[in-house]
Coordinates of C-alpha atoms and ligand atoms in Angstrom, one line a residue:
M1 CA 0.0 0.0 0.0
C2 CA 2.0 2.9 -1.4
G3 CA 1.7 5.8 -3.7
I4 CA 4.2 7.0 -6.2
F5 CA 4.6 10.2 -8.3
G6 CA 7.1 11.5 -10.8
I7 CA 7.6 14.5 -12.9
F8 CA 10.3 15.2 -15.6
D9 CA 11.7 18.5 -16.9
H10 CA 9.7 21.0 -14.9
L11 CA 10.9 24.2 -13.3
E12 CA 9.1 23.3 -10.0
A13 CA 9.6 19.6 -10.0
S14 CA 9.8 19.0 -6.3
N15 CA 6.9 21.4 -5.5
H16 CA 4.7 19.4 -7.9
A17 CA 6.0 16.1 -6.5
Y18 CA 4.9 17.3 -3.0
L19 CA 1.4 18.2 -4.3
G20 CA 1.1 14.9 -6.2
L21 CA 2.0 13.0 -3.0
Y22 CA -0.4 15.1 -1.1
A23 CA -3.2 13.8 -3.3
L24 CA -2.0 10.2 -2.9
Q25 CA -1.8 10.4 0.9
H26 CA -4.6 7.8 1.2
R27 CA -2.2 5.2 -0.3
G28 CA 0.2 5.4 2.7
Q29 CA 0.6 7.5 5.8
E30 CA 3.7 6.1 7.5
S31 CA 6.5 7.8 5.7
T32 CA 7.2 9.9 2.6
G33 CA 10.1 11.1 0.6
I34 CA 11.1 13.1 -2.5
V35 CA 14.2 12.7 -4.6
S36 CA 15.1 15.3 -7.2
S37 CA 17.7 15.4 -9.9
D38 CA 19.4 18.6 -11.2
G39 CA 20.8 16.7 -14.2
K40 CA 23.9 15.6 -12.4
Q41 CA 23.2 14.9 -8.8
L42 CA 20.3 13.5 -6.8
H43 CA 19.0 15.3 -3.8
H44 CA 16.7 13.5 -1.3
Y45 CA 14.7 13.8 1.8
R46 CA 12.7 11.1 3.5
Q47 CA 10.9 11.1 6.8
M48 CA 8.3 9.3 8.9
G49 CA 4.9 11.1 8.8
L50 CA 2.4 12.7 6.5
V51 CA 3.4 14.7 3.4
S52 CA 2.1 17.9 5.0
E53 CA 4.0 17.3 8.2
V54 CA 7.3 16.3 6.6
F55 CA 7.9 18.9 3.9
T56 CA 8.5 22.6 4.3
K57 CA 9.1 25.3 1.7
D58 CA 12.8 25.4 2.6
L59 CA 13.1 21.6 2.3
L60 CA 11.5 21.6 -1.1
K61 CA 13.8 24.4 -2.2
K62 CA 16.8 22.2 -1.4
L63 CA 15.3 19.4 -3.6
S64 CA 16.5 21.3 -6.6
G65 CA 16.4 20.3 -10.3
R66 CA 13.8 19.8 -13.0
N67 CA 13.1 16.1 -12.3
A68 CA 11.6 14.5 -9.2
I69 CA 10.1 11.3 -7.9
G70 CA 8.2 10.8 -4.6
H71 CA 6.6 8.1 -2.5
V72 CA 4.1 7.7 0.3
R73 CA 4.4 4.5 2.2
Y74 CA 2.3 2.1 4.2
S75 CA 4.5 -0.9 5.0
T76 CA 3.4 -4.3 3.6
T77 CA 6.9 -5.8 3.8
G78 CA 9.7 -4.5 5.9
S79 CA 9.1 -2.6 9.2
S80 CA 7.8 0.9 9.6
E81 CA 11.0 2.8 10.2
L82 CA 13.0 5.5 8.5
K83 CA 15.5 3.1 6.8
N84 CA 12.5 1.6 4.9
A85 CA 11.2 5.0 3.8
Q86 CA 11.2 5.5 0.0
P87 CA 12.3 6.6 -2.6
F88 CA 15.3 4.5 -1.9
V89 CA 18.6 6.1 -3.0
A90 CA 21.8 4.2 -3.8
D91 CA 25.2 5.0 -5.4
Y92 CA 26.6 2.4 -7.7
A93 CA 29.3 2.2 -10.3
N94 CA 27.4 4.3 -12.9
G95 CA 26.2 7.0 -10.5
M96 CA 23.3 7.6 -8.2
I97 CA 19.9 5.9 -8.7
S98 CA 16.6 6.3 -6.8
I99 CA 13.6 4.0 -6.8
A100 CA 10.0 4.3 -5.6
H101 CA 7.9 1.1 -5.5
N102 CA 4.2 0.3 -5.1
G103 CA 3.5 -3.4 -4.7
N104 CA 5.2 -6.5 -3.2
L105 CA 7.7 -8.8 -4.8
T106 CA 7.0 -12.5 -4.1
N107 CA 10.5 -13.8 -4.7
A108 CA 12.5 -11.0 -2.9
V109 CA 13.6 -13.3 0.0
P110 CA 15.3 -16.0 -2.1
I111 CA 17.0 -13.3 -4.3
R112 CA 18.2 -11.4 -1.2
N113 CA 19.4 -14.6 0.5
K114 CA 21.5 -15.4 -2.6
L115 CA 22.9 -11.9 -2.9
E116 CA 23.8 -11.8 0.8
S117 CA 25.5 -15.1 0.5
Q118 CA 27.6 -13.5 -2.3
G119 CA 28.5 -10.6 0.0
A120 CA 25.9 -8.0 -0.7
I121 CA 25.0 -5.7 2.2
F122 CA 21.5 -4.4 2.4
Q123 CA 20.6 -1.1 4.0
S124 CA 16.9 -1.8 4.6
N125 CA 14.6 -4.8 5.0
M126 CA 12.4 -3.8 2.0
D127 CA 11.8 -6.1 -0.9
T128 CA 12.4 -3.1 -3.2
E129 CA 16.1 -3.0 -2.4
V130 CA 16.8 -6.3 -4.3
I131 CA 16.0 -4.4 -7.5
V132 CA 18.7 -1.9 -6.8
H133 CA 21.2 -4.7 -6.2
L134 CA 20.2 -6.5 -9.4
I135 CA 20.6 -3.2 -11.4
A136 CA 24.0 -2.6 -9.9
R137 CA 25.2 -6.2 -10.8
S138 CA 23.8 -6.2 -14.3
K139 CA 26.3 -6.4 -17.1
E140 CA 24.1 -4.4 -19.4
K141 CA 25.4 -1.0 -20.6
T142 CA 22.5 1.5 -20.3
F143 CA 20.4 2.2 -17.2
L144 CA 17.3 1.1 -19.1
D145 CA 18.8 -2.3 -20.1
R146 CA 20.1 -2.8 -16.6
T147 CA 16.6 -2.1 -15.2
I148 CA 14.9 -4.4 -17.6
H149 CA 17.5 -7.1 -16.8
A150 CA 16.8 -6.7 -13.1
L151 CA 13.0 -6.7 -13.5
R152 CA 13.2 -10.0 -15.5
Q153 CA 14.4 -11.6 -12.3
V154 CA 11.7 -10.5 -10.0
E155 CA 8.2 -11.7 -9.6
G156 CA 5.1 -10.1 -8.1
A157 CA 3.6 -6.7 -8.1
Y158 CA 5.4 -3.6 -9.0
S159 CA 4.6 -0.2 -10.2
L160 CA 7.9 1.6 -10.2
L161 CA 9.6 4.9 -10.8
F162 CA 13.4 5.3 -11.1
L163 CA 15.4 8.5 -11.2
T164 CA 19.0 8.9 -12.3
G165 CA 20.9 12.1 -13.0
K166 CA 19.4 12.4 -16.5
E167 CA 16.6 9.9 -16.9
M168 CA 13.3 8.8 -15.3
V169 CA 12.1 5.2 -15.9
A170 CA 8.5 4.0 -15.1
A171 CA 7.6 0.3 -15.1
R172 CA 4.6 -1.8 -14.4
D173 CA 4.7 -5.5 -13.9
P174 CA 3.2 -7.7 -16.6
M175 CA 0.2 -8.7 -14.6
G176 CA -0.6 -5.1 -13.8
F177 CA -1.5 -5.6 -10.1
R178 CA -1.1 -1.9 -9.1
P179 CA -2.2 1.0 -11.2
L180 CA 0.2 3.5 -12.8
V181 CA -0.9 6.4 -15.1
L182 CA 0.9 8.7 -17.5
G183 CA 0.0 12.4 -17.9
S184 CA 1.5 15.7 -18.8
L185 CA 1.8 19.1 -17.2
K186 CA 2.1 21.3 -20.2
D187 CA 5.0 19.6 -21.9
S188 CA 6.4 17.9 -18.8
P189 CA 5.7 14.1 -18.5
V190 CA 4.1 13.1 -15.1
V191 CA 3.5 9.6 -13.8
A192 CA 1.3 8.7 -10.8
S193 CA -0.4 5.8 -9.0
E194 CA -3.7 7.5 -9.5
T195 CA -5.2 10.3 -11.6
C196 CA -6.3 12.3 -8.6
A197 CA -2.6 13.4 -8.4
F198 CA -2.9 14.9 -11.9
D199 CA -6.1 16.7 -11.0
L200 CA -4.5 18.6 -8.1
I201 CA -1.6 19.9 -10.2
G202 CA -3.6 20.6 -13.3
A203 CA -2.0 17.8 -15.4
R204 CA -3.7 16.1 -18.3
W205 CA -4.3 12.4 -18.2
I206 CA -2.8 10.7 -21.2
R207 CA -3.2 7.0 -20.6
E208 CA -2.5 4.0 -18.3
I209 CA 1.1 2.8 -18.3
E210 CA 0.4 -0.7 -19.6
P211 CA 1.1 -3.9 -17.7
G212 CA 4.5 -5.1 -18.7
E213 CA 5.4 -1.7 -20.2
V214 CA 8.7 0.2 -19.4
L215 CA 8.8 3.9 -20.2
L216 CA 12.1 5.7 -20.6
I217 CA 11.7 9.4 -20.1
N218 CA 14.7 11.7 -21.0
D219 CA 15.5 14.9 -22.9
A220 CA 14.7 13.0 -26.1
G221 CA 11.1 12.4 -25.0
I222 CA 9.2 9.3 -23.9
K223 CA 10.0 5.9 -25.3
S224 CA 7.9 2.8 -24.6
F225 CA 9.3 -0.7 -24.4
K226 CA 7.5 -4.1 -23.9
P227 CA 10.4 -6.3 -22.9
F228 CA 8.6 -9.0 -20.9
P229 CA 6.7 -12.1 -22.0
H230 CA 2.9 -11.5 -22.1
K231 CA 1.0 -12.6 -19.0
Q232 CA -2.7 -12.8 -18.1
L233 CA -3.6 -9.5 -16.4
R234 CA -4.3 -9.6 -12.6
Q235 CA -5.2 -6.1 -11.7
C236 CA -6.1 -5.7 -8.0
I237 CA -9.9 -5.7 -7.6
F238 CA -9.4 -4.4 -4.0
E239 CA -8.2 -1.1 -5.5
F240 CA -11.7 -0.6 -6.8
I241 CA -13.4 -1.9 -3.6
Y242 CA -11.4 0.1 -1.0
F243 CA -8.0 1.4 -1.7
A244 CA -8.0 3.9 -4.6
R245 CA -9.6 7.3 -4.3
P246 CA -13.1 7.5 -5.7
D247 CA -12.3 10.5 -8.0
S248 CA -9.5 8.5 -9.7
F249 CA -9.5 6.7 -13.0
I250 CA -7.5 3.5 -12.7
F251 CA -7.5 0.4 -14.8
N252 CA -9.5 2.5 -17.3
H253 CA -12.5 3.0 -15.0
N254 CA -13.7 5.6 -12.6
V255 CA -13.4 4.2 -9.1
Y256 CA -16.6 6.1 -7.9
E257 CA -18.8 4.7 -10.6
M258 CA -17.4 1.2 -10.1
R259 CA -18.2 1.4 -6.3
K260 CA -21.7 2.5 -7.1
T261 CA -22.2 -0.4 -9.4
F262 CA -21.0 -2.8 -6.6
G263 CA -23.6 -1.2 -4.3
A264 CA -26.4 -1.6 -6.9
Q265 CA -25.4 -5.2 -7.5
L266 CA -25.4 -5.8 -3.8
S267 CA -28.9 -4.5 -3.5
K268 CA -30.1 -6.7 -6.3
E269 CA -28.6 -9.7 -4.6
S270 CA -29.5 -8.8 -1.0
P271 CA -32.3 -6.3 -0.6
A272 CA -33.5 -5.4 2.9
V273 CA -36.8 -4.1 4.3
A274 CA -35.7 -0.9 6.0
D275 CA -36.3 2.8 6.6
M276 CA -33.0 4.0 5.2
T277 CA -29.6 3.2 3.8
I278 CA -26.6 4.6 5.7
P279 CA -23.0 4.6 4.5
I280 CA -20.0 3.9 6.8
P281 CA -17.7 6.9 6.1
D282 CA -15.8 7.3 4.0
S283 CA -15.1 4.2 2.0
G284 CA -18.7 3.0 2.2
F285 CA -20.2 6.1 0.6
P286 CA -20.3 5.3 -3.2
A287 CA -21.5 1.7 -2.7
A288 CA -24.2 2.9 -0.3
L289 CA -25.4 5.4 -2.8
G290 CA -25.6 2.6 -5.4
Y291 CA -27.4 0.4 -2.9
A292 CA -29.9 3.1 -1.9
A293 CA -30.7 4.1 -5.5
Q294 CA -31.2 0.5 -6.6
S295 CA -33.4 -0.4 -3.6
N296 CA -35.3 2.9 -3.6
L297 CA -34.5 3.6 0.0
P298 CA -33.8 7.0 1.5
F299 CA -30.1 7.7 1.8
E300 CA -29.1 9.2 5.1
L301 CA -25.8 10.2 6.6
G302 CA -26.5 8.4 9.9
M303 CA -22.8 8.1 10.8
I304 CA -20.6 11.2 11.0
R305 CA -16.8 11.1 10.7
N306 CA -14.5 13.4 12.5
H307 CA -12.0 14.4 9.8
Y308 CA -9.6 16.2 12.1
I309 CA -8.2 13.4 14.2
G310 CA -4.4 13.2 14.1
R311 CA -2.4 10.1 14.1
T312 CA -2.2 10.0 17.9
F313 CA -4.5 11.2 20.6
I314 CA -4.3 11.3 24.3
E315 CA -6.6 8.7 25.8
P316 CA -7.8 9.2 29.4
D317 CA -6.3 6.8 31.9
Q318 CA -9.7 5.4 32.6
R319 CA -10.3 3.7 29.3
I320 CA -13.4 4.7 27.3
R321 CA -15.2 1.7 25.7
H322 CA -14.5 1.5 21.9
F323 CA -12.5 4.8 22.1
G324 CA -10.6 4.1 18.9
V325 CA -13.7 3.9 16.8
K326 CA -15.7 6.5 18.7
I327 CA -13.2 9.2 18.2
K328 CA -13.5 8.8 14.5
L329 CA -17.2 7.9 14.0
N330 CA -20.4 8.9 15.8
P331 CA -24.0 8.0 14.9
V332 CA -26.7 10.7 14.4
R333 CA -28.8 10.1 17.5
G334 CA -32.2 11.7 16.5
L335 CA -32.4 10.1 13.2
L336 CA -32.1 6.5 14.3
N337 CA -34.5 5.9 17.2
E338 CA -36.7 2.8 16.5
K339 CA -35.5 2.8 12.9
K340 CA -34.7 -0.2 10.7
I341 CA -31.5 0.6 8.9
V342 CA -29.2 -0.9 6.3
I343 CA -25.6 0.1 6.7
V344 CA -23.2 -0.3 3.8
D345 CA -19.5 -0.7 4.1
D346 CA -16.8 -1.8 1.6
S347 CA -15.3 -4.7 3.5
I348 CA -14.9 -6.7 6.7
V349 CA -11.4 -7.6 7.6
R350 CA -11.2 -8.7 11.3
A351 CA -14.8 -7.5 12.0
T352 CA -13.8 -5.5 15.0
T353 CA -14.9 -2.2 13.4
S354 CA -18.2 -3.6 12.1
R355 CA -19.0 -5.0 15.6
K356 CA -18.4 -1.7 17.2
I357 CA -20.3 0.2 14.5
V358 CA -23.4 -2.0 14.9
G359 CA -23.2 -1.6 18.7
M360 CA -23.1 2.2 18.3
F361 CA -26.2 2.2 16.1
R362 CA -28.0 -0.1 18.5
N363 CA -27.0 2.2 21.4
V364 CA -28.8 5.2 19.9
G365 CA -32.0 3.2 19.4
A366 CA -31.8 1.5 16.0
R367 CA -34.3 -1.4 16.0
E368 CA -32.8 -3.5 13.2
V369 CA -29.3 -3.1 11.8
H370 CA -28.9 -4.9 8.4
V371 CA -25.2 -4.9 7.3
R372 CA -24.4 -5.0 3.6
I373 CA -20.8 -5.4 2.5
S374 CA -19.8 -4.3 -1.1
S375 CA -17.2 -7.1 -1.5
P376 CA -17.1 -10.8 -1.0
P377 CA -15.8 -12.2 2.3
I378 CA -12.0 -11.7 2.7
T379 CA -10.6 -15.2 3.4
D380 CA -7.0 -14.9 2.3
P381 CA -4.1 -12.5 2.8
C382 CA -2.7 -10.4 -0.1
F383 CA 0.9 -10.9 -1.1
F384 CA 0.8 -8.2 -3.8
G385 CA 0.7 -5.0 -1.9
I386 CA -2.5 -4.7 0.1
D387 CA -2.0 -4.7 3.8
T388 CA -4.3 -7.6 5.0
P389 CA -3.5 -9.4 8.2
K390 CA -2.5 -13.1 8.3
K391 CA -5.2 -15.7 7.4
S392 CA -5.9 -16.5 11.0
E393 CA -6.9 -12.9 11.7
L394 CA -9.3 -12.7 8.8
I395 CA -12.7 -13.5 10.3
A396 CA -14.1 -14.9 7.1
S397 CA -11.3 -17.5 6.9
S398 CA -12.7 -19.4 9.8
H399 CA -16.3 -18.2 10.2
K400 CA -19.4 -18.6 8.1
V401 CA -21.4 -15.5 7.2
K402 CA -24.1 -16.4 9.8
E403 CA -21.5 -16.7 12.5
I404 CA -20.0 -13.3 11.5
Q405 CA -23.5 -11.8 11.6
K406 CA -23.9 -13.1 15.2
F407 CA -20.4 -11.8 16.2
I408 CA -21.2 -8.3 15.0
H409 CA -24.8 -8.4 16.4
A410 CA -26.3 -7.6 13.0
T411 CA -30.0 -8.3 12.2
S412 CA -28.8 -9.6 8.9
L413 CA -25.5 -9.7 7.1
N414 CA -24.9 -10.1 3.4
Y415 CA -21.8 -9.7 1.2
L416 CA -21.6 -9.0 -2.5
S417 CA -21.1 -12.4 -4.2
L418 CA -18.0 -13.1 -6.2
E419 CA -20.1 -13.7 -9.3
G420 CA -21.8 -10.4 -8.6
L421 CA -18.5 -8.6 -8.3
K422 CA -17.4 -10.1 -11.6
K423 CA -20.6 -9.0 -13.3
C424 CA -19.7 -5.4 -12.4
V425 CA -16.5 -5.8 -14.5
R426 CA -18.2 -7.7 -17.2
G427 CA -16.0 -8.4 -20.2
E428 CA -12.9 -7.9 -18.1
E429 CA -13.5 -10.4 -15.3
K430 CA -10.4 -12.4 -16.3
N431 CA -8.2 -9.3 -15.9
F432 CA -8.5 -9.0 -12.1
C433 CA -7.0 -10.7 -9.1
Y434 CA -9.6 -12.0 -6.6
A435 CA -7.1 -14.0 -4.5
C436 CA -8.2 -12.3 -1.2
F437 CA -11.7 -13.8 -1.7
T438 CA -10.7 -17.2 -3.1
G439 CA -7.1 -18.0 -2.1
D440 CA -6.5 -18.7 -5.7
Y441 CA -3.3 -16.8 -6.2
P442 CA -2.2 -15.9 -9.8
Y443 CA 0.8 -18.2 -9.6
P444 CA 2.5 -20.4 -7.0
F445 CA 5.0 -18.8 -4.7
Q446 CA 6.5 -19.3 -1.2
T447 CA 4.8 -17.3 1.5
E448 CA 7.8 -16.4 3.5
I449 CA 7.6 -12.7 2.9
Ligands
AMP1 P1 -12.3 -4.6 10.4 O1 -13.3 -5.6 9.8 O2 -12.7 -4.2 11.8 O3 -10.9 -5.2 10.5 O4 -12.2 -3.3 9.5 C1 -12.9 -3.2 8.3 C2 -12.8 -1.8 7.8 O5 -11.4 -1.5 7.5 C3 -13.6 -1.6 6.5 O6 -14.5 -0.6 6.8 C4 -12.6 -1.1 5.5 O7 -13.0 0.2 5.0 C5 -11.3 -0.9 6.2 N1 -10.3 -1.7 5.5 C6 -10.4 -2.6 4.5 N2 -9.2 -3.1 4.1 C7 -8.3 -2.4 4.8 C8 -6.8 -2.4 4.8 N3 -6.1 -3.2 4.0 N4 -6.2 -1.5 5.6 C9 -6.9 -0.7 6.4 N5 -8.3 -0.6 6.5 C10 -8.9 -1.5 5.7

């Protein structure tokens, strides 16, 4: 779970990288960094924290040059500490390189073990660092060829940006797990995880960077390469369900429209007799709108989210019940007394949140609480870049829907069916990865990461 942004040949490269990352903040809140290039040298700054907390005007001024890449991180491999913040910077025989990665490599551990047995020293415990070592060891001449040589050896999910003194390279793995889009800001090429980053800086969307495509961006322009064998696409369906921002266009669809379709399909499959539909903020909003419209139920904002909570808050010594959820969400008391409600959320992971939310609605007098989830039950962890806990912590891996309903004290509980989900991406159903709902991973791999 990470976001990446890059801009080439722009007077205010690092300022725009900062804004691009600001728009991608939902993809990772642990650490952030920007690396700029002035044509010769790379300048970098990485820190734990949010984009708005980490960067100042003075810092951005020091990140000089016309090219920049940036990263926001939520760790899915490697621990949450500064040494694992990205973009990663390294100095090798041909100069400095920097890399920003979204996704997870599934064969990083065996590659790393082999490299370490040959004497390589790693600075971080991120999977991404193996790519840097493979580039440094490649016998190819140009940076592009070295990068392609390195990427031929790794497996898994990668949307990547590289920066050297004079070049930027963008790459997306052949299965296209994570999104990556190309745009332009006047004449300057920009690359981002999601189009919402383009909207903020006024850049124009050009196209998706295609799965298996490598783009070389330098003073001569943009060149596209397709150096890898063709593979069946496995774009992450969970980007549509939960992760991406609704205003983004990724995988050639608008996320908001897709979520509304999921909600409408859910209503067709699992209607409820109720007085109103209520979204769980914020990720449940579009699906709840789709659900309410399809089932002809009033749409009410029955749960309000406090948008101003920081990352830490001082909890009183005498613990308040469900403090963590309460500080973020609170039901609208007057609206709910004696009411039958349908609440719509995007997913259930451990079910601790849903249980608390149902309890809060009941506490303010709701008579029936029907829970509708706009994804199938999550039964298996993701090894391709979404932060899901291990299988044993996923409630649907060991409990039937009826048991989960009981656990969260819902009047009824229904998930969107896998068939229903596939119907929503009709014509493209083969192009997505559904492994978190099926355990059917796109290819066999060892789960030691
Ligand atoms: P819970 O079932 O209590 O573990 O939490 C479910 C909620 O977490 C849902 O409302 C989702 O919006 C949200 N969620 C789903 N997947 C993730 C994820 N990978 N990381 C953080 N939150 C998530």
